[in-house]
Amino acid sequence: MALTGNQMDQFEAAMPRLKAIAYRLLGSASDAEDAVQDTFLRWQAADIDRIKVPEAWLTKVLTNVCLNELTSARARRETYVGQWLPEPLLAGDPMLGPAETVEQRESVSFAVLALMERLSPNERVVYVLREAFGYPHRRIAEILDITEASGQQIFHRATKHIAEGRTRTEIDEAAARRIVDEFLTAATSGRTEPLVRLLTADAVAIGDGGGKVPARTRPFEGAVAVAKFMRSLFTPNQAARNLLGGTAEIHVSYANGLPALVVTVDGRVIGVMCLEITADGIAAFRNQANPDKLERATRQWAATNHGEPALRIN
């Protein structure tokens, strides 16, 4: 069915919010795009004149599409090679969605997206719609076809699960940049001790290679183990040169609302490392190196001015 201009305008007005919701639910920009496209096809086939509140209808349909995808994604994750991390979104990507509050910014961070993997599909939906988009419990209950009381209970469970594994990461941007610069200096010093001083005692380093590039299947845990790994990662050697296939440029940027190191070779993004920085030091490094999850980042990187790299590894 052909849509009228007004009906197309209604969908296009809702599309940025739909994409931001879908990304938070799925942790994948490409899957989020597919979910929004599926929602559009259902909008196109619907009797739109009978839809009283298009925004509510579209959100409900998108949520159902994402719930189906979450069910199949859980099965795929069981056979995923190594650690799973979300697809990174670089600063300025509209799919990041609202960022006015601490809760909204944290809801799209690598740390919280990874923690949301612990939630049931319904818990994930309730948490995202309430925490990131401020939907009232009544609206969420209508979307999921549950009672408002049930929705509130689900939200309570979800927030408890997230809080158990979350470290508040909201710090001053200038302070974060200073810590990142100190980290790069320490990482290229060839010594472990300066790195250990920048890390929390329980620091972790997690890498997602997806079986496409080398990545440790288990996280490095503890300040000393993480420091030794980072020292080796930033120390030029022949094996690294062969793996990179060229000169790697490392830029200090932001991804998913957190300070990040964007690693490129010949303009192609080969890694996005998000740093979780707390008042006590760097608590986590989450590095996305799976090339399948870096295509969007590479396209965005090519379209933006990012200045000189902070570091080159030859």
Coordinates of N, CA, C and O in Angstrom, one line a residue, residues 43-117:
W43 N 4.1 -0.8 9.1 CA 3.4 0.5 9.0 C 2.8 0.6 7.7 O 1.6 1.1 7.5
Q44 N 3.5 0.3 6.6 CA 3.1 0.4 5.3 C 1.9 -0.5 5.0 O 1.0 -0.1 4.2
A45 N 1.8 -1.7 5.7 CA 0.7 -2.6 5.4 C -0.5 -2.4 6.3 O -1.5 -3.0 6.2
A46 N -0.4 -1.5 7.3 CA -1.4 -1.3 8.3 C -2.5 -0.4 7.8 O -2.3 0.4 6.8
D47 N -3.7 -0.5 8.4 CA -4.8 0.5 8.1 C -4.5 1.7 9.0 O -5.0 1.8 10.1
I48 N -3.7 2.6 8.5 CA -3.1 3.7 9.3 C -4.3 4.6 9.8 O -4.2 5.2 10.9
D49 N -5.3 4.8 9.0 CA -6.4 5.7 9.4 C -7.1 5.3 10.7 O -7.7 6.1 11.4
R50 N -6.9 4.0 11.1 CA -7.5 3.5 12.3 C -6.6 3.5 13.5 O -7.0 3.2 14.6
I51 N -5.3 4.0 13.2 CA -4.3 4.1 14.3 C -4.5 5.4 15.0 O -4.2 6.5 14.4
K52 N -4.9 5.4 16.2 CA -5.2 6.7 16.9 C -3.9 7.4 17.3 O -3.8 8.7 17.2
V53 N -2.9 6.7 17.8 CA -1.6 7.3 18.2 C -0.5 6.6 17.5 O 0.0 5.6 18.0
P54 N -0.1 7.2 16.4 CA 1.0 6.5 15.6 C 2.3 6.2 16.4 O 2.9 5.2 16.2
E55 N 2.7 7.2 17.2 CA 4.0 7.0 17.9 C 3.9 5.8 18.8 O 4.8 5.0 18.9
A56 N 2.7 5.6 19.5 CA 2.6 4.5 20.4 C 2.5 3.2 19.6 O 3.1 2.2 20.0
W57 N 1.8 3.2 18.5 CA 1.7 2.0 17.6 C 3.1 1.6 17.1 O 3.4 0.4 17.2
L58 N 3.8 2.5 16.6 CA 5.2 2.2 16.1 C 6.1 1.7 17.2 O 6.8 0.7 16.9
T59 N 6.0 2.2 18.3 CA 6.9 1.8 19.4 C 6.5 0.3 19.8 O 7.4 -0.5 20.1
K60 N 5.2 0.0 19.9 CA 4.8 -1.3 20.2 C 5.2 -2.3 19.2 O 5.7 -3.4 19.5
V61 N 5.1 -2.0 17.9 CA 5.5 -2.9 16.8 C 7.0 -3.1 16.9 O 7.5 -4.2 16.8
L62 N 7.8 -2.0 17.0 CA 9.2 -2.1 17.1 C 9.6 -3.0 18.2 O 10.5 -3.9 18.1
T63 N 9.0 -2.8 19.4 CA 9.4 -3.6 20.5 C 9.1 -5.1 20.3 O 9.9 -5.9 20.7
N64 N 8.0 -5.4 19.7 CA 7.7 -6.8 19.4 C 8.7 -7.4 18.4 O 9.2 -8.5 18.6
V65 N 9.1 -6.6 17.4 CA 10.2 -7.0 16.5 C 11.5 -7.3 17.2 O 12.1 -8.3 17.0
C66 N 11.8 -6.4 18.1 CA 13.1 -6.6 18.9 C 13.0 -7.7 19.9 O 14.0 -8.4 20.1
L67 N 11.8 -8.0 20.5 CA 11.7 -9.1 21.4 C 11.9 -10.4 20.6 O 12.6 -11.3 21.1
N68 N 11.4 -10.5 19.4 CA 11.7 -11.7 18.6 C 13.2 -11.8 18.3 O 13.7 -12.9 18.3
E69 N 13.8 -10.7 18.0 CA 15.2 -10.8 17.6 C 16.1 -11.1 18.9 O 17.1 -11.8 18.8
L70 N 15.7 -10.6 20.0 CA 16.4 -10.9 21.3 C 16.4 -12.4 21.6 O 17.4 -13.0 22.0
T71 N 15.3 -13.0 21.3 CA 15.1 -14.5 21.5 C 16.1 -15.3 20.7 O 16.8 -16.1 21.1
S72 N 16.2 -14.9 19.4 CA 17.1 -15.6 18.5 C 18.5 -15.2 18.7 O 19.5 -16.0 18.6
A73 N 18.8 -13.9 19.2 CA 20.1 -13.5 19.5 C 20.7 -14.3 20.6 O 21.9 -14.6 20.6
R74 N 19.9 -14.6 21.6 CA 20.4 -15.3 22.8 C 20.9 -16.7 22.3 O 21.9 -17.2 22.8
A75 N 20.2 -17.3 21.4 CA 20.7 -18.6 20.8 C 22.0 -18.4 20.1 O 23.0 -19.2 20.2
R76 N 22.2 -17.3 19.3 CA 23.4 -17.1 18.6 C 24.6 -16.8 19.5 O 25.7 -17.2 19.3
R77 N 24.3 -16.1 20.6 CA 25.4 -15.8 21.6 C 26.0 -17.0 22.2 O 27.1 -17.0 22.6
E78 N 25.2 -18.1 22.3 CA 25.7 -19.3 22.9 C 26.8 -19.9 22.1 O 27.6 -20.7 22.6
T79 N 26.8 -19.6 20.8 CA 27.8 -20.2 19.9 C 28.8 -19.1 19.5 O 29.7 -19.4 18.6
Y80 N 28.7 -17.9 20.0 CA 29.6 -16.8 19.6 C 31.0 -17.1 20.1 O 31.2 -17.6 21.2
V81 N 32.0 -16.8 19.2 CA 33.4 -17.1 19.6 C 33.9 -16.0 20.5 O 34.0 -14.9 20.1
G82 N 34.3 -16.4 21.7 CA 34.9 -15.4 22.6 C 33.9 -14.5 23.3 O 32.7 -14.9 23.4
Q83 N 34.4 -13.4 23.7 CA 33.5 -12.4 24.4 C 32.7 -11.7 23.5 O 33.1 -11.3 22.4
W84 N 31.4 -11.4 23.9 CA 30.5 -10.6 23.1 C 30.5 -9.1 23.6 O 30.3 -8.9 24.8
L85 N 30.7 -8.2 22.7 CA 30.5 -6.8 23.1 C 29.6 -6.1 22.0 O 29.5 -6.6 20.9
P86 N 28.9 -5.0 22.4 CA 28.1 -4.3 21.4 C 28.8 -3.7 20.2 O 30.0 -3.6 20.3
E87 N 28.1 -3.4 19.2 CA 28.6 -2.7 18.1 C 28.8 -1.2 18.5 O 27.8 -0.6 19.0
P88 N 30.0 -0.6 18.4 CA 30.2 0.7 18.9 C 29.6 1.8 18.1 O 29.5 1.7 16.8
L89 N 29.1 2.9 18.7 CA 28.6 4.1 18.0 C 29.5 5.2 18.4 O 29.7 5.6 19.6
L90 N 30.1 5.8 17.4 CA 31.1 6.9 17.7 C 30.3 8.2 18.0 O 29.1 8.4 17.7
A91 N 31.0 9.2 18.6 CA 30.4 10.4 19.0 C 29.7 11.1 17.8 O 30.2 11.1 16.7
G92 N 28.5 11.6 18.1 CA 27.7 12.2 17.0 C 26.8 11.3 16.2 O 26.0 11.8 15.4
D93 N 26.9 10.0 16.4 CA 26.0 9.1 15.8 C 24.6 9.3 16.3 O 24.3 9.2 17.5
P94 N 23.6 9.6 15.4 CA 22.2 9.9 15.9 C 21.6 8.7 16.6 O 20.6 8.9 17.4
M95 N 22.1 7.5 16.3 CA 21.5 6.3 17.0 C 21.7 6.3 18.5 O 21.1 5.5 19.2
L96 N 22.6 7.1 18.9 CA 22.9 7.2 20.4 C 21.7 7.7 21.1 O 21.5 7.3 22.3
G97 N 20.9 8.5 20.5 CA 19.6 8.9 21.1 C 19.8 10.0 22.2 O 20.8 10.6 22.2
P98 N 18.8 10.1 23.1 CA 18.9 11.2 24.1 C 20.1 11.0 25.0 O 20.4 9.9 25.4
A99 N 20.6 12.2 25.4 CA 21.8 12.2 26.3 C 21.8 13.3 27.3 O 22.8 13.8 27.7
E100 N 20.6 13.7 27.7 CA 20.4 14.9 28.6 C 20.7 14.5 30.0 O 21.2 15.3 30.8
T101 N 20.5 13.3 30.4 CA 20.7 12.9 31.8 C 21.8 11.8 31.9 O 22.1 11.2 31.0
V102 N 22.3 11.6 33.2 CA 23.3 10.6 33.4 C 22.7 9.2 33.0 O 23.4 8.4 32.4
E103 N 21.5 9.0 33.4 CA 20.8 7.7 33.1 C 20.8 7.4 31.6 O 21.0 6.3 31.2
Q104 N 20.4 8.4 30.9 CA 20.3 8.3 29.4 C 21.7 8.0 28.8 O 21.9 7.1 27.9
R105 N 22.7 8.7 29.3 CA 24.1 8.5 28.7 C 24.6 7.1 29.1 O 25.2 6.4 28.3
E106 N 24.4 6.7 30.4 CA 24.8 5.4 30.8 C 24.1 4.2 30.1 O 24.7 3.2 29.9
S107 N 22.9 4.5 29.7 CA 22.1 3.4 29.2 C 22.6 2.9 27.8 O 22.3 1.8 27.3
V108 N 23.5 3.7 27.2 CA 24.0 3.4 25.9 C 25.5 3.0 26.0 O 26.1 2.7 25.0
S109 N 26.1 3.1 27.2 CA 27.5 2.7 27.4 C 27.7 1.2 27.1 O 26.8 0.4 27.3
F110 N 29.0 0.9 26.8 CA 29.3 -0.5 26.6 C 29.1 -1.3 27.9 O 28.6 -2.4 27.9
A111 N 29.4 -0.6 29.0 CA 29.2 -1.3 30.3 C 27.8 -1.7 30.6 O 27.5 -2.9 30.9
V112 N 26.9 -0.8 30.4 CA 25.5 -1.1 30.7 C 24.9 -2.0 29.6 O 24.1 -2.9 29.9
L113 N 25.2 -1.8 28.3 CA 24.7 -2.7 27.3 C 25.2 -4.1 27.5 O 24.4 -5.1 27.2
A114 N 26.4 -4.3 28.0 CA 26.9 -5.6 28.3 C 26.2 -6.2 29.5 O 25.8 -7.4 29.5
L115 N 25.9 -5.4 30.5 CA 25.2 -5.8 31.7 C 23.7 -6.2 31.3 O 23.1 -7.2 31.9
M116 N 23.1 -5.6 30.3 CA 21.8 -5.9 29.9 C 21.6 -7.3 29.3 O 20.5 -7.8 29.1
E117 N 22.8 -7.9 28.9 CA 22.7 -9.2 28.4 C 22.3 -10.2 29.5 O 21.8 -11.3 29.2

